[in-house]
Coordinates of C-alpha atoms in Angstrom, one line a residue:
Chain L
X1 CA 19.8 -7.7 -11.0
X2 CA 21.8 -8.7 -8.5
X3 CA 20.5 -10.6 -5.4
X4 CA 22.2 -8.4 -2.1
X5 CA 21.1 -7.3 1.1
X6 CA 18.6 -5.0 0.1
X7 CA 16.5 -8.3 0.2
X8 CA 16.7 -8.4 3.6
X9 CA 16.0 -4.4 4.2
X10 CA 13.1 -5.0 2.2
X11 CA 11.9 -7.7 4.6
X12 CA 12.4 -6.0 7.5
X13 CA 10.7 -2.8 6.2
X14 CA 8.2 -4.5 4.9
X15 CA 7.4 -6.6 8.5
X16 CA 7.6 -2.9 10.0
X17 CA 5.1 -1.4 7.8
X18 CA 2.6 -4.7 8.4
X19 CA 2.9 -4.1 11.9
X20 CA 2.3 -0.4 12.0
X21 CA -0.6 -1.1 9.8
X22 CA -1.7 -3.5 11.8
X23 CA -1.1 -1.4 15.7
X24 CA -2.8 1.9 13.9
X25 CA -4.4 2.0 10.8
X26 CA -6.9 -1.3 10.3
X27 CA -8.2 -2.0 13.5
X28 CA -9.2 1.9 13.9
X29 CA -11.1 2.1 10.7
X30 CA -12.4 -1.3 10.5
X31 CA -13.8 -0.9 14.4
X32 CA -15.4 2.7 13.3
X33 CA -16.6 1.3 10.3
X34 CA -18.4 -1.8 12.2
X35 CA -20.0 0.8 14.6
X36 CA -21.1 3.0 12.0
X37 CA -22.5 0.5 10.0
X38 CA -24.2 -1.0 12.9
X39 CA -25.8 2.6 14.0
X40 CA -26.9 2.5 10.3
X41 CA -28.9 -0.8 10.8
X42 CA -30.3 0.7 14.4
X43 CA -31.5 3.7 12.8
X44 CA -32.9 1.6 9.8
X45 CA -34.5 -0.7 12.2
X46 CA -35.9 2.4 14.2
X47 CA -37.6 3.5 11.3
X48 CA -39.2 0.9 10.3
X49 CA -40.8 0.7 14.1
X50 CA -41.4 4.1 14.2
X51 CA -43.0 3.0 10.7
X52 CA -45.1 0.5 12.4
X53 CA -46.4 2.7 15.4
X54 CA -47.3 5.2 13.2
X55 CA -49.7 3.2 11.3
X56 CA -50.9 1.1 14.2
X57 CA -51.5 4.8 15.9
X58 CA -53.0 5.9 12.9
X59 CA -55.2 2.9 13.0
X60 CA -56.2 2.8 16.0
X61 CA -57.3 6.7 16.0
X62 CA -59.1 5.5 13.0
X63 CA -61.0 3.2 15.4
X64 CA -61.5 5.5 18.4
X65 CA -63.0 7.7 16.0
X66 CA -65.5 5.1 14.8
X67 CA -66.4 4.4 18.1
X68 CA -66.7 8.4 19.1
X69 CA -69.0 8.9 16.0
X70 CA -71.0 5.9 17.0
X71 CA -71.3 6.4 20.8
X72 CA -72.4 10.0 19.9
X73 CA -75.1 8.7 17.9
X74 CA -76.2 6.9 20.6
X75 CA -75.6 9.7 22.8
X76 CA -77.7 12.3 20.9
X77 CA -80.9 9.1 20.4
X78 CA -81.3 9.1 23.8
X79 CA -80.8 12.2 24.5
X80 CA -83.2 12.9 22.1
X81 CA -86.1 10.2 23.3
X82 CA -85.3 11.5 26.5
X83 CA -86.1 14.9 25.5
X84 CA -89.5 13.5 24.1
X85 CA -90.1 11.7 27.1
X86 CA -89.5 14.7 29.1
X87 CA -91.8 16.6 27.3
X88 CA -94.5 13.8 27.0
X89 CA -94.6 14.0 31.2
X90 CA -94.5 17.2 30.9
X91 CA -97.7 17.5 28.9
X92 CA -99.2 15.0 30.7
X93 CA -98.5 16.3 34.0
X94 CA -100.0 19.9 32.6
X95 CA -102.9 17.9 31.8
X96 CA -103.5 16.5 35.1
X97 CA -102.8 19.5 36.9
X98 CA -105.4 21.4 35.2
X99 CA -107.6 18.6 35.0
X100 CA -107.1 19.0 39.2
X101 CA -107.1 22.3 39.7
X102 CA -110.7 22.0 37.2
X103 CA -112.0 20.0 39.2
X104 CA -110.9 21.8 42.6
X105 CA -112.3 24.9 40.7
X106 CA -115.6 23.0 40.5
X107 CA -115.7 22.1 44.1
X108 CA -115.4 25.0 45.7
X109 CA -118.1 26.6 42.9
X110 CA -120.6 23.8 43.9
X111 CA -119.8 24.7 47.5
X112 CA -120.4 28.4 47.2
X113 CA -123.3 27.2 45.0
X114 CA -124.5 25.2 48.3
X115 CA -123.7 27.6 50.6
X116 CA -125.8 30.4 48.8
X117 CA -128.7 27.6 48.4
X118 CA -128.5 26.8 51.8
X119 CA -128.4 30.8 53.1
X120 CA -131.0 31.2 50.4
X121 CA -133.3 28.6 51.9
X122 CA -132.4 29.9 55.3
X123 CA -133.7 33.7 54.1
X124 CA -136.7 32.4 52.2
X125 CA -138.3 30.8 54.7
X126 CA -137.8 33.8 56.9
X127 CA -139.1 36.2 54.1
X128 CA -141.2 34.0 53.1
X129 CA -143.1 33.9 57.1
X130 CA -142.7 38.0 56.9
X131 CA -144.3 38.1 53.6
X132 CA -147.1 35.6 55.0
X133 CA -147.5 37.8 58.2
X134 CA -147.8 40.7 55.9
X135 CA -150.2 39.2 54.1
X136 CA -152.7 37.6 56.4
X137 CA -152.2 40.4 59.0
X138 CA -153.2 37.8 61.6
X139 CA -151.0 35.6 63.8
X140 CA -150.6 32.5 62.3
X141 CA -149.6 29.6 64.3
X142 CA -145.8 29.8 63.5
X143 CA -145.2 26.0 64.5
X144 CA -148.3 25.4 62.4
X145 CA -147.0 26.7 59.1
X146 CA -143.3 26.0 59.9
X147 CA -143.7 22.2 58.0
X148 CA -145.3 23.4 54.7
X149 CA -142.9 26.8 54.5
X150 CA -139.9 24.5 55.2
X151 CA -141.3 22.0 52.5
X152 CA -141.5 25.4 50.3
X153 CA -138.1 26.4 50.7
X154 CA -136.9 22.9 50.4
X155 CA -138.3 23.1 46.9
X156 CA -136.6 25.5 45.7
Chain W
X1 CA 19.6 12.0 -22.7
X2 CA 20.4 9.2 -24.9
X3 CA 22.3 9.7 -28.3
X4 CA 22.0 8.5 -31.9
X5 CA 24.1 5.9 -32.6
X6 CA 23.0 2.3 -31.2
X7 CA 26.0 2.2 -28.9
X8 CA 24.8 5.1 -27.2
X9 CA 21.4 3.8 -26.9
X10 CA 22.2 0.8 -25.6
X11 CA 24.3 2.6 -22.4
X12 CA 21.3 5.0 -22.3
X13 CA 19.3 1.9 -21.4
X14 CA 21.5 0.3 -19.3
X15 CA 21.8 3.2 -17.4
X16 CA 18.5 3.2 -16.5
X17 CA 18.5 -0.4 -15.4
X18 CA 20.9 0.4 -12.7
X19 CA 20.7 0.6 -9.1
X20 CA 22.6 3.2 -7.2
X21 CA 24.9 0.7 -5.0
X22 CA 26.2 1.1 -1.8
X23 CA 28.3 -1.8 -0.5
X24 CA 31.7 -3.3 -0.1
X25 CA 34.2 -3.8 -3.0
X26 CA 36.9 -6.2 -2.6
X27 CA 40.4 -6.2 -1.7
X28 CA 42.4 -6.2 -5.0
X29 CA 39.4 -4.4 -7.1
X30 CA 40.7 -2.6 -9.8
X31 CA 38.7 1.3 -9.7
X32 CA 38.5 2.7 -12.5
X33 CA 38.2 6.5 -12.1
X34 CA 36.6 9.3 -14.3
X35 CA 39.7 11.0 -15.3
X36 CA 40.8 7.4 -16.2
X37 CA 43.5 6.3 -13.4
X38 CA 43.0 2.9 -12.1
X39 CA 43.8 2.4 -8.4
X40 CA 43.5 -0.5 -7.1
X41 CA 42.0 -1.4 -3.6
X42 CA 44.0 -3.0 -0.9
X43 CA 41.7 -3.7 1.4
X44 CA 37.8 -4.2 1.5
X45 CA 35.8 -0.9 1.0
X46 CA 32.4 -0.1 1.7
X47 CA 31.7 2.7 -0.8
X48 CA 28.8 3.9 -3.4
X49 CA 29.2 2.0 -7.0
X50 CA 30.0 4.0 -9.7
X51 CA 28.6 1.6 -12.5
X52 CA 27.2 -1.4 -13.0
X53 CA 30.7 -3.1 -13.2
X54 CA 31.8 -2.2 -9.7
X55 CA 28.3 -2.8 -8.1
X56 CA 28.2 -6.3 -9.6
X57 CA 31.4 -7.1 -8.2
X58 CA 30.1 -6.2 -4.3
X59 CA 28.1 -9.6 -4.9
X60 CA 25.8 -10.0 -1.8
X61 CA 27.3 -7.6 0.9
X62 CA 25.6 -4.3 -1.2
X63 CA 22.3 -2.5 -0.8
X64 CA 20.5 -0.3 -3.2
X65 CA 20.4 2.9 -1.8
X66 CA 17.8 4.2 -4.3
X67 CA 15.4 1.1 -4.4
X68 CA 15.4 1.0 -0.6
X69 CA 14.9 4.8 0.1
X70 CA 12.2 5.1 -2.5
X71 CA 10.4 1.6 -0.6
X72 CA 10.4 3.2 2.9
X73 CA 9.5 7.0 1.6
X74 CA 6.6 5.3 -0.2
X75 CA 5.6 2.8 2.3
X76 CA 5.7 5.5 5.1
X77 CA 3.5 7.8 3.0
X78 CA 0.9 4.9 3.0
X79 CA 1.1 5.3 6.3
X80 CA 0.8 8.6 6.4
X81 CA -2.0 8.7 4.5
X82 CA -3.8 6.2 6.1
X83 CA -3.1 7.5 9.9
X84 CA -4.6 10.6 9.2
X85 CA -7.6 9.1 7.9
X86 CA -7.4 6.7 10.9
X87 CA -7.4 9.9 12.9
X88 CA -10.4 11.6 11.0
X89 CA -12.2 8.4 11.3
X90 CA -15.8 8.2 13.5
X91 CA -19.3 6.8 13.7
X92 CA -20.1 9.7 11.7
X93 CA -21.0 10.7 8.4
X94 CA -17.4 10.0 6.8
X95 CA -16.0 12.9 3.6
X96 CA -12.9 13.4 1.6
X97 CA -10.2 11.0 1.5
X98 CA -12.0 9.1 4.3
X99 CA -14.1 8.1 1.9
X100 CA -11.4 6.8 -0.1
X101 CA -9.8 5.4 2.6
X102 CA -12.8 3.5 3.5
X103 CA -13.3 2.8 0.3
X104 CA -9.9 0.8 -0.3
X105 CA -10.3 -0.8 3.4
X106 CA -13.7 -2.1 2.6
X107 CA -12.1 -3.7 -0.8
X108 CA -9.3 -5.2 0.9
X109 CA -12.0 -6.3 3.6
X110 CA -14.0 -7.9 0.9
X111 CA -11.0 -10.1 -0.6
X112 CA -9.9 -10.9 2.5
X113 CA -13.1 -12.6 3.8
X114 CA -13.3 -14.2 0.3
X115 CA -10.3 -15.7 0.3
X116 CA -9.2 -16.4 3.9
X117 CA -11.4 -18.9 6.2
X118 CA -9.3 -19.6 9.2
X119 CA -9.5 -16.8 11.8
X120 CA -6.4 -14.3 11.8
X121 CA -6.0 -10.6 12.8
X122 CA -2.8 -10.0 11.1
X123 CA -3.9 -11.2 7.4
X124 CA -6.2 -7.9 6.3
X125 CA -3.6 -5.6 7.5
X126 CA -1.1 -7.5 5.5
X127 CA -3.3 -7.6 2.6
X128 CA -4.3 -3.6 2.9
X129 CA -0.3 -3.1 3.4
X130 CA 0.8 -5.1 0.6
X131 CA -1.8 -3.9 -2.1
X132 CA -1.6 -0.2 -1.4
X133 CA 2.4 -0.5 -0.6
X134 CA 2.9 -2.1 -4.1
X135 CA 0.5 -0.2 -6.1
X136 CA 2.4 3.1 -5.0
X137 CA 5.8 1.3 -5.8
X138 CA 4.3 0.3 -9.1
X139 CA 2.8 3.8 -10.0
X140 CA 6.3 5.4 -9.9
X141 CA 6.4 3.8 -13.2
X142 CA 4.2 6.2 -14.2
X143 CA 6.6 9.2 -14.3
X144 CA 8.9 10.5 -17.3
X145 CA 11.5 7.5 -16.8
X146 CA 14.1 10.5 -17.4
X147 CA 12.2 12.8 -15.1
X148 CA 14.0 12.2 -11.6
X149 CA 16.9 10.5 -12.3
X150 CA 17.5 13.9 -14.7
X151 CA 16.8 15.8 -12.4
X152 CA 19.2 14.1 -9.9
X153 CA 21.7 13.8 -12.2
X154 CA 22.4 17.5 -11.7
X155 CA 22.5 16.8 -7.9
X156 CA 25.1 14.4 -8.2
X157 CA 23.2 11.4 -7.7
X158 CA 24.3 9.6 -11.1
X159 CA 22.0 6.2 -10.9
X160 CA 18.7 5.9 -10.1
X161 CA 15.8 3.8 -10.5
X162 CA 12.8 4.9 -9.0
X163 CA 10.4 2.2 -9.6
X164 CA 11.2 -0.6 -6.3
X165 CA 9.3 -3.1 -7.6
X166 CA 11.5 -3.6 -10.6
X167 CA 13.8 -4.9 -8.2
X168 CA 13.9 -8.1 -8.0
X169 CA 15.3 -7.9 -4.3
X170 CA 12.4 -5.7 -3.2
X171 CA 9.6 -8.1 -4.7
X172 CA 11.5 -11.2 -3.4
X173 CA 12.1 -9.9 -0.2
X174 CA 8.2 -9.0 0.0
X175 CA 7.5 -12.9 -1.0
X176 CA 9.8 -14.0 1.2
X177 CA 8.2 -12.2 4.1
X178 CA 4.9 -13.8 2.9
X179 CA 6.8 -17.3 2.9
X180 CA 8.2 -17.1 6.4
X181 CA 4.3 -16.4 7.7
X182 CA 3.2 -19.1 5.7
X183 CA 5.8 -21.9 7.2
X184 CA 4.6 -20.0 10.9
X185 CA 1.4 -20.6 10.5
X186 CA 1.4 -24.6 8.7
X187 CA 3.7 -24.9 12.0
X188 CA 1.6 -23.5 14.3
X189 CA -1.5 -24.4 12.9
X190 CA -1.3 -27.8 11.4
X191 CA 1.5 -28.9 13.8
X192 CA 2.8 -32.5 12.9
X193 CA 0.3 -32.0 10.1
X194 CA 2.3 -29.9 7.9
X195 CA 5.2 -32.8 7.6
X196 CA 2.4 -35.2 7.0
X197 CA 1.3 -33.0 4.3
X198 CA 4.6 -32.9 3.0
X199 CA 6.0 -36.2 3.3
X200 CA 2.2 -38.2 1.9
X201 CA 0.8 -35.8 -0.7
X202 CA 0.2 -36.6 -3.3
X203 CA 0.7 -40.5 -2.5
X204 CA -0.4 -41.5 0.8
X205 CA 2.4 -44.6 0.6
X206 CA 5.4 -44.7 2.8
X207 CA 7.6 -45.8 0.1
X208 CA 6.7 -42.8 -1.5
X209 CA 8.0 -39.9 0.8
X210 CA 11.2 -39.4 -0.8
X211 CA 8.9 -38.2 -4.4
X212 CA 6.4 -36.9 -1.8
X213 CA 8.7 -34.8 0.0
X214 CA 10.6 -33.5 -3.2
X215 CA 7.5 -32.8 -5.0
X216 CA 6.2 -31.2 -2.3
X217 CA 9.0 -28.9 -1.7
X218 CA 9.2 -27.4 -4.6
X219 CA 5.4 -26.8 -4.8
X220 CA 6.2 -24.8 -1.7
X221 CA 9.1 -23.1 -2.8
X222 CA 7.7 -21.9 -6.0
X223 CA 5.0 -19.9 -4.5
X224 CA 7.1 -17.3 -3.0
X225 CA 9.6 -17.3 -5.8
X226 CA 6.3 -17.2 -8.2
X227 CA 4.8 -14.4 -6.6
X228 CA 7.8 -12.3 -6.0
X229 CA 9.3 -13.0 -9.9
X230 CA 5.7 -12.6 -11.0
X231 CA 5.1 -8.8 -9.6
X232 CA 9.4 -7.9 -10.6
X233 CA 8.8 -9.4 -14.4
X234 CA 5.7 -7.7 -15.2
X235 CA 6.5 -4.2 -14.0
X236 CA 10.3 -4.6 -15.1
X237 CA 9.3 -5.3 -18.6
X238 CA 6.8 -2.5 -18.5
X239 CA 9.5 -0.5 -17.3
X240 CA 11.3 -1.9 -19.8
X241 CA 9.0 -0.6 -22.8
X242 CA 8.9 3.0 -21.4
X243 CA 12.8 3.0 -21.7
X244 CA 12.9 2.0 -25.2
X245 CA 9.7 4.3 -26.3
X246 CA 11.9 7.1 -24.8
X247 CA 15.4 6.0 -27.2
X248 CA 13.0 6.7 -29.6
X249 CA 13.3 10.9 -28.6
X250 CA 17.4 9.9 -28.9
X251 CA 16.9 8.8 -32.3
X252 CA 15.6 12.3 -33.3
X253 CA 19.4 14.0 -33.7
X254 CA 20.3 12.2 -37.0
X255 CA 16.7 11.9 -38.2
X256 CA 16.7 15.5 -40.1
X257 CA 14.3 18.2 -40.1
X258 CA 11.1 16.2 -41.1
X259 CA 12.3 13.4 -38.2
X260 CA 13.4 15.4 -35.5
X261 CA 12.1 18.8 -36.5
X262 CA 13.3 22.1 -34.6
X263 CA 15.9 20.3 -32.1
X264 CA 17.2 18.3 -34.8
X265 CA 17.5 20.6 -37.3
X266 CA 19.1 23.8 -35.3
X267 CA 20.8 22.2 -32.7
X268 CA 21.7 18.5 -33.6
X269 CA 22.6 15.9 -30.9
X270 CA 22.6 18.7 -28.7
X271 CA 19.5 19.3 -26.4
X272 CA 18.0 23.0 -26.4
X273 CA 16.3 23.3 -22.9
X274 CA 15.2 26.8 -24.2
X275 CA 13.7 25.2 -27.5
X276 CA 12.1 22.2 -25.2
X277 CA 10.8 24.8 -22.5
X278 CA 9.1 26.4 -25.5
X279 CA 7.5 24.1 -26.7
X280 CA 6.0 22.6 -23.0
X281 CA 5.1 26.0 -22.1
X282 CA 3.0 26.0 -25.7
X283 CA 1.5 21.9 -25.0
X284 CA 0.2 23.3 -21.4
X285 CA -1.1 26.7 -23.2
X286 CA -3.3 24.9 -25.2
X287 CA -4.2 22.4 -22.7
X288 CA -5.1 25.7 -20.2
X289 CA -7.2 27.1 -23.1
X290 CA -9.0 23.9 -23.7
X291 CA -10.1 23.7 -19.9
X292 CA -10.9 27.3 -20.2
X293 CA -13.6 26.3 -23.0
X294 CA -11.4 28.8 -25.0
X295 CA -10.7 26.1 -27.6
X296 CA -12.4 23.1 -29.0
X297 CA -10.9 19.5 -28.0
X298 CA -10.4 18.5 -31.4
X299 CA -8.5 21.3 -32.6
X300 CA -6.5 21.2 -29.2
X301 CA -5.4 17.3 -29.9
X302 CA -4.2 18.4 -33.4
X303 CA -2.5 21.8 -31.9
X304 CA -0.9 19.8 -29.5
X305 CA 0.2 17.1 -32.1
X306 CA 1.5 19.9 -34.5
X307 CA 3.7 21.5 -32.0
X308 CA 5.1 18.4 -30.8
X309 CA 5.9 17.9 -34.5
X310 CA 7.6 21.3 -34.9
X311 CA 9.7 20.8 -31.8
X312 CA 10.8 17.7 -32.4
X313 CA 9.9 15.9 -35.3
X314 CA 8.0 12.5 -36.0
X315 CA 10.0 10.5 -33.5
X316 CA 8.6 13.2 -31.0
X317 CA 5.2 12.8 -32.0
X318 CA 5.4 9.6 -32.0
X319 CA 6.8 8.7 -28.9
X320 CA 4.7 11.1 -27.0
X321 CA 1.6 8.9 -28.4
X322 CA 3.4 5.5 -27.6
X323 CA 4.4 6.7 -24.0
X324 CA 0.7 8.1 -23.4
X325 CA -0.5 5.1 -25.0
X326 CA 1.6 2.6 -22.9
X327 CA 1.1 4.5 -20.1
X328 CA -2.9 4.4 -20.1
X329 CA -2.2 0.1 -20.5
X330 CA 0.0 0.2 -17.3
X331 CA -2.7 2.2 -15.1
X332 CA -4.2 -1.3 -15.4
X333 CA -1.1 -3.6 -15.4
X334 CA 0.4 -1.7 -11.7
X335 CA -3.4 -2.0 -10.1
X336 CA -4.0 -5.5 -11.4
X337 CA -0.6 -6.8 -9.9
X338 CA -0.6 -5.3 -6.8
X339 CA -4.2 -6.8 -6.6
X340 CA -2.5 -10.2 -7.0
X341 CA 0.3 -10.3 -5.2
X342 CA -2.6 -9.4 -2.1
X343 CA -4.7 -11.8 -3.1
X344 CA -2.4 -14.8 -3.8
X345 CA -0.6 -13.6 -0.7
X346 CA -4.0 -14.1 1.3
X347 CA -5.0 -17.4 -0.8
X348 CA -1.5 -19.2 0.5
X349 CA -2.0 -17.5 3.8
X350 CA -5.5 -19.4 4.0
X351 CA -3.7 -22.9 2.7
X352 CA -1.2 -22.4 5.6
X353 CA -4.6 -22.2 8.4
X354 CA -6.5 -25.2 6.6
X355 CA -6.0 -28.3 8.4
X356 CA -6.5 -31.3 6.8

């Protein structure tokens, strides 16, 4: 138990081994264990954003969906009036058209109707003179009888 | 190994309790040699002890060759150990003895920011130094205590204590290391402060300094020579207890069949490597077979016990459960004192930054 000089070997070794611990063993490991630790905290904190954005995405799709659904529904009403409407002008354009082309139909019957009247009355006062001639064998005063045949075929 | 008789015993242990000494004897030393001339030295020699006699009378101007060579070989193979991990290390997911590594660093990291408050890049490699440096000096203590310095015995290397920090020199000179950073830093830190602190603590009075300065000192002083005694007491007398557990395989030879079985009985004080080699071979059989599932604990642990009985008696047996037993204890002395020698070393570190 004697106190020597391998006091003073042991201090020296000992300051070299604290220094070579120091140059190349702690600050490596402690630095790499820092920046892993802090890339453990980025990728924790990443998650929870990505965390975040997924359910505010999710949320808002939710939404957008809502609205979709709802804008359809208002989509396919009108569409649907429209459609009603559309077929309601439809019908009562038919309508009118027929009720025009009725009505045109009529006209022109009434003026055929006229026309054949008026050729009738044209024929019958002829035939009517011819038959008289026939009849009386005897010249009749033509401007004499005109008046009442006219008045005759006005009649009719 | 050691013999019977007490006298025998008591070399056998004070064989183990010396260094192997290399220094300088004096002019006039009387040497005594093996074949037992005496030749006497006329000038100073620097040579290797041969005995506790001769190395005691080198005084101060000796070094021990075995203590310092087993302090560097373990201190570099902390480093060692630690480079490569320091290599190996990255931002990545860490494996292996990284892990461990990292593991330890993060302790010492731990205490460090527990303890220490003032703002210094050198103390947490000093702590991470000093814990694992001294808990691989300590753990030597953990071998056969006849193991190496057996083994080197037949190399020609006839002293040889393996365990550094049963030395009181190693231990000091660590605490003294730790002292001379501590009176840097209460320089270099507290400036004019530190003689303040010396010369009016505890009473802030003028008239006091002389009491001041005397109490003062040797509160300083005693920290070093605390923590260095501290760390060389607990593992010498742990040390200490393995050496006498193993007299007790000495005191087999004259203890008769039933205390020394085998050895004792067929070849007295005389050791029978073949006998011993036997009955190892049989201890790790049964241990082998056990692993295997071959055999049930229980019945190994009795097995075991039986052949260590056969081979070499009760004093066997019961040595091999005192050294195991002591041993298991010591696991937790050699952590827990290299734990505080780093942690009072970083504590009187952190009184050195504080300024009043």
């Amino acid at each position: 138990m004697n106190i020597n000089l391998t006091l003073f070997g042991q201090m020296l070794t000992f300051a070299f081994f604290v220094w070579f611990c120091m140059k190349f063993v702690w600050p490596v490991i402690i630095t790499a264990m820092e920046e892993r630790q802090q890339k453990i905290a980025d990728g924790l904190d990443a998650a929870d954003r990505a965390m975040r954005d997924l359910e505010l995405a999710q949320d808002k799709a939710t939404d957008q969906l809502k609205e979709a659904k709802q804008d359809a529904a208002v989509i396919v009403d009108q569409a649907n009036k429209r459609a009603n409407q559309i077929v309601d002008e439809a019908k009562q354009q038919a309508i009118s058209e027929g009720d025009r082309l009725k009505a045109a139909a009529q006209a022109e019957v009434e003026q055929e109707v006229n026309r054949a009247k008026e050729e009738l009355r044209a024929k019958v006062a002829g035939l009517a003179l011819a038959g008289a001639e026939k009849v009386l064998e005897a010249a009749i005063d033509e401007k004499a009888n005109r008046d009442l045949v006219d008045k005759l075929a006005a009649q009719l | 190994m050691a013999g019977s008789n007490p006298a025998t015993t008591t070399e056998y242990i004070q064989h183990h309790l010396t260094n192997l000494v290399y220094g300088k004897l004096p002019a006039g030393f009387e040497r005594h040699q093996a074949d037992g001339a005496v030749e006497v030295l006329a000038e100073d020699t620097w040579t290797m002890a041969h005995g506790g006699v001769e190395a005691a009378a080198m005084g101060f101007w000796a070094i021990h060759v075995d203590s310092m060579l087993w302090s560097i070989g373990l201190g570099a193979l902390f480093c060692w150990m630690f480079v490569r991990a320091a290599k190996k290390v990255s931002t990545d997911v860490p494996s292996g003895w990284l892990n461990f590594v990292e593991m330890v660093v993060e302790f010492i990291d731990g205490s460090v920011k527990d303890a220490f408050h003032g703002r210094n890049k050198m103390v947490a490699p000093l702590a991470l130094t000093i814990f694992v440096w001294i808990f691989l000096m300590n753990l030597m203590d953990l071998l056969p205590v006849d193991l190496i310095p057996t083994l080197l015995s037949y190399a020609g290397v006839h002293y040889q204590k393996i365990v550094p920090s049963t030395d009181p020199n190693i231990t000091l000179g660590m605490a003294l290391g730790v002292f001379i950073l501590m009176l840097f830093y209460s320089i270099k830190i507290k400036g004019t402060g530190f003689v303040k602190e010396l010369t009016m603590h505890p009473f802030n009075h003028w008239g006091f300094i002389p009491i001041n300065l005397f109490m003062e000192t040797v509160g300083l002083l005693a920290k070093p020579f605390s923590l260095g005694l501290r760390l060389f007491g607990n593992m010498y007398a742990g040390e200490m207890i393995f050496i006498l557990i193993a007299t007790m395989f000495g005191a087999m030879a004259s203890a008769g069949a039933l205390g020394g079985g085998l050895q004792a009985a067929l070849f007295g004080a005389h050791e029978s490597f073949v006998l011993w080699g036997v009955g190892f071979a049989a201890v790790v059989a049964l241990c082998w077979l056990n692993l295997k599932g071959k055999i049930a604990t229980g019945r190994m642990i009795l097995l075991v016990a039986a052949v260590m009985v056969v081979v070499g008696g009760i004093f066997n047996l019961a040595g091999g459960v005192m050294q195991w037993g002591w041993a298991v204890f010591h696991i937790l002395v050699i952590t827990l004192q290299a734990f505080i020698f780093m942690v009072l070393t970083v504590v009187y570190l952190s009184m050195a930054h504080e300024d009043h």
